mmCIF file of C-alpha atoms and ligand atoms in Angstrom:
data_model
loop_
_atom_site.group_PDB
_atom_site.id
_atom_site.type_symbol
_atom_site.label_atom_id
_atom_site.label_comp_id
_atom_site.label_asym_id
_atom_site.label_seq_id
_atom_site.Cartn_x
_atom_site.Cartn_y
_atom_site.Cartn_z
ATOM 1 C CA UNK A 26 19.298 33.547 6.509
ATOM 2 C CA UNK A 27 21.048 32.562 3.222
ATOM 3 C CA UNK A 28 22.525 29.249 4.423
ATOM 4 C CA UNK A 29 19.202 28.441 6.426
ATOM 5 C CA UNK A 30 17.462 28.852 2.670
ATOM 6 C CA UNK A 31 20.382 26.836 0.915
ATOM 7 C CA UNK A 32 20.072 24.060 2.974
ATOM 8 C CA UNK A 33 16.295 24.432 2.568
ATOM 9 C CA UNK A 34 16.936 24.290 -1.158
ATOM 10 C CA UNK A 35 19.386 21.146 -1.285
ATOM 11 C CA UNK A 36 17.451 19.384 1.142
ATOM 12 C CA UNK A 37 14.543 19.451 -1.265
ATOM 13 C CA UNK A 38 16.446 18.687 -3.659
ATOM 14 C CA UNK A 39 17.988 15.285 -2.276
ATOM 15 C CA UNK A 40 14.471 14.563 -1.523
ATOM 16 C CA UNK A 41 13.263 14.852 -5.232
ATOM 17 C CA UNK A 42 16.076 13.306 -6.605
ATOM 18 C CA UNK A 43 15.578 10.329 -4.113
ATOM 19 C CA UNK A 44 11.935 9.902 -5.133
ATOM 20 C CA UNK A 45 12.659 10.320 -8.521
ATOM 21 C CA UNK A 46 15.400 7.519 -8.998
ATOM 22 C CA UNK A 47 13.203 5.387 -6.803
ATOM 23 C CA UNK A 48 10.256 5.711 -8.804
ATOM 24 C CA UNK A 49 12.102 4.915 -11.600
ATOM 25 C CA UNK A 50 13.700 2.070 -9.787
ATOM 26 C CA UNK A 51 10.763 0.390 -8.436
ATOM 27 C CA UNK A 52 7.901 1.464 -11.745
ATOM 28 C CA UNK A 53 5.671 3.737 -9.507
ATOM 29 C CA UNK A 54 5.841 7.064 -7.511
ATOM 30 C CA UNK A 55 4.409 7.538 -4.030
ATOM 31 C CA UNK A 56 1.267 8.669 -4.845
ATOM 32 C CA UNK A 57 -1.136 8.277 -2.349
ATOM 33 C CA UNK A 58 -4.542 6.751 -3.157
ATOM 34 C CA UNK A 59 -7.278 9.327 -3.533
ATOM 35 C CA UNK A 60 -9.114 9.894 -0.207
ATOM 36 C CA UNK A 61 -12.513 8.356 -1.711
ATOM 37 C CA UNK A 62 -9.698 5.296 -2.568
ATOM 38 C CA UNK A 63 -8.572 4.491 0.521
ATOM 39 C CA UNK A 64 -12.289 5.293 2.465
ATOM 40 C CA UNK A 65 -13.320 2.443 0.490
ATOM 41 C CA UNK A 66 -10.314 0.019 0.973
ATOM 42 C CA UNK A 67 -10.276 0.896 4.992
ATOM 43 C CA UNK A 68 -14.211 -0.053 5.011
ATOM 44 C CA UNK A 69 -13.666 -3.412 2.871
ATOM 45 C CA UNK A 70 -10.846 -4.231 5.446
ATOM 46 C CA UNK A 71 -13.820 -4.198 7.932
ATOM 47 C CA UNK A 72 -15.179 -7.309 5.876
ATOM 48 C CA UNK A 73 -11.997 -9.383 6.317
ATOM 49 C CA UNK A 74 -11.822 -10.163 10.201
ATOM 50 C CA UNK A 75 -8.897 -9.089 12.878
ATOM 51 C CA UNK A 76 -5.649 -10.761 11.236
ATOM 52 C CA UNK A 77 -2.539 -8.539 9.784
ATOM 53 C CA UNK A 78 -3.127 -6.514 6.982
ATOM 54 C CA UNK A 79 0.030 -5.939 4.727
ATOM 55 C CA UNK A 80 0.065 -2.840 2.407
ATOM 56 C CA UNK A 81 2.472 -3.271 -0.219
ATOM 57 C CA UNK A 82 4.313 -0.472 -1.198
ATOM 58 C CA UNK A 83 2.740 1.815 1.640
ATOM 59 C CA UNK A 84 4.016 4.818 0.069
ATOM 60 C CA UNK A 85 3.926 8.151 2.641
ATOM 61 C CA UNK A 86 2.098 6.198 4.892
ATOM 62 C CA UNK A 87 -2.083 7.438 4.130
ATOM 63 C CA UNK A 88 -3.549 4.112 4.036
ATOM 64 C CA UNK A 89 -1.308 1.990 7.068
ATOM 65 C CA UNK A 90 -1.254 4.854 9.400
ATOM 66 C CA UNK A 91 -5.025 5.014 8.671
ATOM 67 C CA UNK A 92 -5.406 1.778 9.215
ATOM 68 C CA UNK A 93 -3.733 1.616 12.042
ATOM 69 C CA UNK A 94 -5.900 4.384 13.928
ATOM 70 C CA UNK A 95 -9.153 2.040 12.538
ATOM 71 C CA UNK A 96 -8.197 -1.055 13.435
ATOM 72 C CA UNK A 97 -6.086 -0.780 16.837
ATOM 73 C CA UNK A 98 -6.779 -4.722 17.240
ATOM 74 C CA UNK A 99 -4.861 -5.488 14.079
ATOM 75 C CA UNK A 100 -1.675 -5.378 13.282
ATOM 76 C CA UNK A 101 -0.818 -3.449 10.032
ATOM 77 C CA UNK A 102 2.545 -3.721 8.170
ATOM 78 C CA UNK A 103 3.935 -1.388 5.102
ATOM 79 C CA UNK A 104 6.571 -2.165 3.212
ATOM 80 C CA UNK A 105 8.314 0.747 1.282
ATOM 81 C CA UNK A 106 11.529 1.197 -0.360
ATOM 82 C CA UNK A 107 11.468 4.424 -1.334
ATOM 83 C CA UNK A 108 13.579 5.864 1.560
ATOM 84 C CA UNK A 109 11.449 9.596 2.284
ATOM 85 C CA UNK A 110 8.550 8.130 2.641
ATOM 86 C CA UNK A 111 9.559 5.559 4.581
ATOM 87 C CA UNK A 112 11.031 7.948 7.165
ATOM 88 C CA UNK A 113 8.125 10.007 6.964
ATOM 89 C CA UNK A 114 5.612 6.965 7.706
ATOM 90 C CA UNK A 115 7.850 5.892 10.707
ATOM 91 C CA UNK A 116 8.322 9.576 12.212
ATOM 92 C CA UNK A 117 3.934 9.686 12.097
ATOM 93 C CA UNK A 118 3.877 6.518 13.453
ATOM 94 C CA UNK A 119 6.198 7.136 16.630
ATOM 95 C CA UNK A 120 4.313 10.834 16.939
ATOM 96 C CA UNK A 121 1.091 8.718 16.905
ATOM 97 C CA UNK A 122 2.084 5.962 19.447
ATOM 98 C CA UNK A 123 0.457 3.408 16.873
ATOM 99 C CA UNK A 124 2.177 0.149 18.563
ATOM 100 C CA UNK A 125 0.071 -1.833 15.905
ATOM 101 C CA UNK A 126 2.123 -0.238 13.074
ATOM 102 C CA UNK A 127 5.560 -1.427 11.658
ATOM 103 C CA UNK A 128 7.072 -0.539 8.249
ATOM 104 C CA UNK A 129 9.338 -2.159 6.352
ATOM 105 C CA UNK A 130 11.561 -0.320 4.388
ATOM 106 C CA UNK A 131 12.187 -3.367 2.382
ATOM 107 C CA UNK A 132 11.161 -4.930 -1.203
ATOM 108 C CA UNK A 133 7.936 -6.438 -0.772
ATOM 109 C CA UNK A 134 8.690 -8.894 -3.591
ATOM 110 C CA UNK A 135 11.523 -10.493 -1.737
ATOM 111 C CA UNK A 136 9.781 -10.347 1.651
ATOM 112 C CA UNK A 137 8.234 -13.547 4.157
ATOM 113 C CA UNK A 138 4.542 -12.015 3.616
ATOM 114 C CA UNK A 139 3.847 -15.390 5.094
ATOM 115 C CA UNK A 140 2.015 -14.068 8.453
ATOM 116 C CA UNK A 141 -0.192 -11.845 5.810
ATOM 117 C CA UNK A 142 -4.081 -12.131 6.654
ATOM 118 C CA UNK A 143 -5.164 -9.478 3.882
ATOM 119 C CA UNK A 144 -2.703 -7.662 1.467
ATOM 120 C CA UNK A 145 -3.777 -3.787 -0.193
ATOM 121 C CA UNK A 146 -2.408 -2.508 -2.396
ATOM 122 C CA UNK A 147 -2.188 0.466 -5.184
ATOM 123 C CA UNK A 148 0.309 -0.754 -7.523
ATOM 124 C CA UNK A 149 0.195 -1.099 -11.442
ATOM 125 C CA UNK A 150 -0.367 -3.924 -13.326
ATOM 126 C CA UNK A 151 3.085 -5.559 -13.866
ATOM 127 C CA UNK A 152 3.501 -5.661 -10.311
ATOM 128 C CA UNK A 153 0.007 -6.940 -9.983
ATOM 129 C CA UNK A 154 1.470 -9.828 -11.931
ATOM 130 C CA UNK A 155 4.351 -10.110 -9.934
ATOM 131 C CA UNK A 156 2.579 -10.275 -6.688
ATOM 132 C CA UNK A 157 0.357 -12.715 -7.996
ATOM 133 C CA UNK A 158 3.467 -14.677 -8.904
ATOM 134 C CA UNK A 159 4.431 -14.392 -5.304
ATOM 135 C CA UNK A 160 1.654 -15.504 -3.288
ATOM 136 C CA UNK A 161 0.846 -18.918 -2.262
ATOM 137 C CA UNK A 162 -3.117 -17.582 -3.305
ATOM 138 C CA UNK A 163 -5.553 -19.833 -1.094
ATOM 139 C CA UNK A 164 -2.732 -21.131 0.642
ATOM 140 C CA UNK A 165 -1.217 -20.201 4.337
ATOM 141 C CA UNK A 166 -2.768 -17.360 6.073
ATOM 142 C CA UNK A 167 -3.692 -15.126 3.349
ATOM 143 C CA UNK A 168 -7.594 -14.118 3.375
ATOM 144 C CA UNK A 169 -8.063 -11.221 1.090
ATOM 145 C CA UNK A 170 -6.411 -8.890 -1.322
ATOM 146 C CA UNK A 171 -7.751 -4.908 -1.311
ATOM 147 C CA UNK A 172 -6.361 -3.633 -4.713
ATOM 148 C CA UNK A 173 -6.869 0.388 -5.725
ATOM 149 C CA UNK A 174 -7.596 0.663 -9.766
ATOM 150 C CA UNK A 175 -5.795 -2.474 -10.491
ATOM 151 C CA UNK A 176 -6.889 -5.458 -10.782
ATOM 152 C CA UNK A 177 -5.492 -9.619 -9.524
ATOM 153 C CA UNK A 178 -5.001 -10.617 -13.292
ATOM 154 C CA UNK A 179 -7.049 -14.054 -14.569
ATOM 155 C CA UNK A 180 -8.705 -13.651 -11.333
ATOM 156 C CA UNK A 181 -12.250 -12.694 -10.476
ATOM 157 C CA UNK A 182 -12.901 -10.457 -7.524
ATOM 158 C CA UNK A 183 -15.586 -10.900 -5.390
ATOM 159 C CA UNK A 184 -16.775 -7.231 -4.702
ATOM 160 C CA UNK A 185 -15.643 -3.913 -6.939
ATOM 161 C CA UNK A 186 -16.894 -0.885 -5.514
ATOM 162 C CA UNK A 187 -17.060 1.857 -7.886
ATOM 163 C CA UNK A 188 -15.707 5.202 -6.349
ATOM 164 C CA UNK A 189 -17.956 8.461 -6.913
ATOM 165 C CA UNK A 190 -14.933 10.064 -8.805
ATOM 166 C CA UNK A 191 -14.349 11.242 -12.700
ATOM 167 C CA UNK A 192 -13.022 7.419 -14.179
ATOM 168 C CA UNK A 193 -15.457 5.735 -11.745
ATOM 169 C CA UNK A 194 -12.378 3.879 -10.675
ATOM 170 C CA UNK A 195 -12.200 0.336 -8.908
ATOM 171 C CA UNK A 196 -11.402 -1.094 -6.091
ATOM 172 C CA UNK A 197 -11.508 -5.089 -5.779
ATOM 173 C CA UNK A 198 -11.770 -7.277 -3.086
ATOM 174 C CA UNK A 199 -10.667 -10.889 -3.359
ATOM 175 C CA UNK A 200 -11.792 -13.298 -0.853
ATOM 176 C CA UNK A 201 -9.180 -15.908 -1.867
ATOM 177 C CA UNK A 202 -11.246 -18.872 -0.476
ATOM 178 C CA UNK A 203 -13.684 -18.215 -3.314
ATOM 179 C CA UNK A 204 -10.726 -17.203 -5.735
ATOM 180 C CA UNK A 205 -11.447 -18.461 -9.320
ATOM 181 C CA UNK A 206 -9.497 -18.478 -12.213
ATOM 182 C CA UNK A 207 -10.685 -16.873 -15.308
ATOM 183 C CA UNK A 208 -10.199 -18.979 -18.159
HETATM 184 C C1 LIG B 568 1.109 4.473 -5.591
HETATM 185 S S1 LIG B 568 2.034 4.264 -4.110
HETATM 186 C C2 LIG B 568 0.777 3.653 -3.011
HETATM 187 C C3 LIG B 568 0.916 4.169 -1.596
HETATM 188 C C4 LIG B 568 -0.110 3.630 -0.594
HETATM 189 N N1 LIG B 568 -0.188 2.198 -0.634
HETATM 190 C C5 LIG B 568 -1.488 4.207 -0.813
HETATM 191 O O1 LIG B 568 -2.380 3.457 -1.240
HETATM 192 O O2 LIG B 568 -1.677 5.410 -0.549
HETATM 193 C C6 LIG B 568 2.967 2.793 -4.511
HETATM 194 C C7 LIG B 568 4.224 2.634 -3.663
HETATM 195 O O3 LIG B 568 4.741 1.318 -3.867
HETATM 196 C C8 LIG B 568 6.156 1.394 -3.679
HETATM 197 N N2 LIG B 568 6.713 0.170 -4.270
HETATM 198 C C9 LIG B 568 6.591 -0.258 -5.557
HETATM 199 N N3 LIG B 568 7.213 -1.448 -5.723
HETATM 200 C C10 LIG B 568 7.741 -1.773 -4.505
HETATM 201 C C11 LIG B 568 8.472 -2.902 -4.022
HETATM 202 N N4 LIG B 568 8.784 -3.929 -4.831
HETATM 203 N N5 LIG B 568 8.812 -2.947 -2.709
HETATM 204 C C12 LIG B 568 8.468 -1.911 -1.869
HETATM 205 N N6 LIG B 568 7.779 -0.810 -2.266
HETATM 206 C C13 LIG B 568 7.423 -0.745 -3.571
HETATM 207 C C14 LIG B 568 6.532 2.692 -4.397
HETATM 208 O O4 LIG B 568 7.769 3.183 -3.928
HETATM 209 C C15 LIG B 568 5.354 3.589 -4.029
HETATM 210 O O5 LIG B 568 5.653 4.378 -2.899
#
């Protein structure tokens, strides 16, 4: 019993330190979005047609693996580098079957995002810079961006729904056809 509990112990262990030095790695932890969060980001994805939908940083998998069950019809990528929930996300996803679901466990800023029709995303605002950097916006196939809390900067979204929680928090939807630049 006391090695079955030691290995317990350091195997929770290697997984906290993991998560840990990635968080500090990569500027964010895995925190899922809130379930009123990612409600509302699953039912704006029903306003942006059949094409891929690209989570970046997909965390332990709640929103793709979500996703995936909603939308069979679509195909719906994560990308992840923090390497627990990564293997988490891809264990689900073979217990599921969901054929419609890969992840990536790969940086999302040096990744062909190319074949993207809609990108979510719960990030925080540097990276929100940085993806903005990144994307060809109106260009290629890219349609939409979902974004939890955090907004595109200089760019105006064309829905915010407000969720019924404490902060009233965001989440945008950009509809990069009618994307305009704030000045
Ligand atoms: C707050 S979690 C969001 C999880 C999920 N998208 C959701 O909404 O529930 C953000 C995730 O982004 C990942 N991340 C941050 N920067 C990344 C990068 N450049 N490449 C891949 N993953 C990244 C972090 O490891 C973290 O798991």
């Amino acid at each position: 019993m006391l090695v079955f509990e030691s290995v317990l112990i350091v195997a929770v262990f290697m997984v906290a330190v993991s998560i840990v030095f990635s968080s500090i790695k990569v500027g964010i932890s895995p925190m899922p979005s809130s379930k009123k969060a990612y409600q509302a980001m699953i039912a704006l994805a029903a306003e942006t047609g059949v094409g891929p939908i690209y989570d970046l940083g997909s965390g332990w998998g709640s929103l793709v693996i979500r996703l995936a069950i909603k939308y069979p019809e679509r195909q719906i990528v994560g990308y992840e580098l923090s390497m627990f929930p990564w293997l988490i996300t891809k264990i689900i996803k073979r217990a599921l079957g969901l054929h419609n679901l890969t992840v990536y466990r790969e940086d999302f800023l040096k990744a062909d995002l190319s074949a993207a029709s809609v990108i979510t995303c719960y990030l925080f605002p540097a990276a929100m810079e940085a993806i903005k950097s990144k994307l060809d916006l109106g260009k290629g196939s890219l349609r939409f961006i979902i974004s939890n809390n955090f907004a595109l900067p200089s760019h105006q979204a064309s829905k915010v729904v407000r969720l019924n929680d404490f902060y009233k928090s965001p989440v945008y939807l950009y509809r990069l056809s009618l994307l305009k630049t704030q000045v």
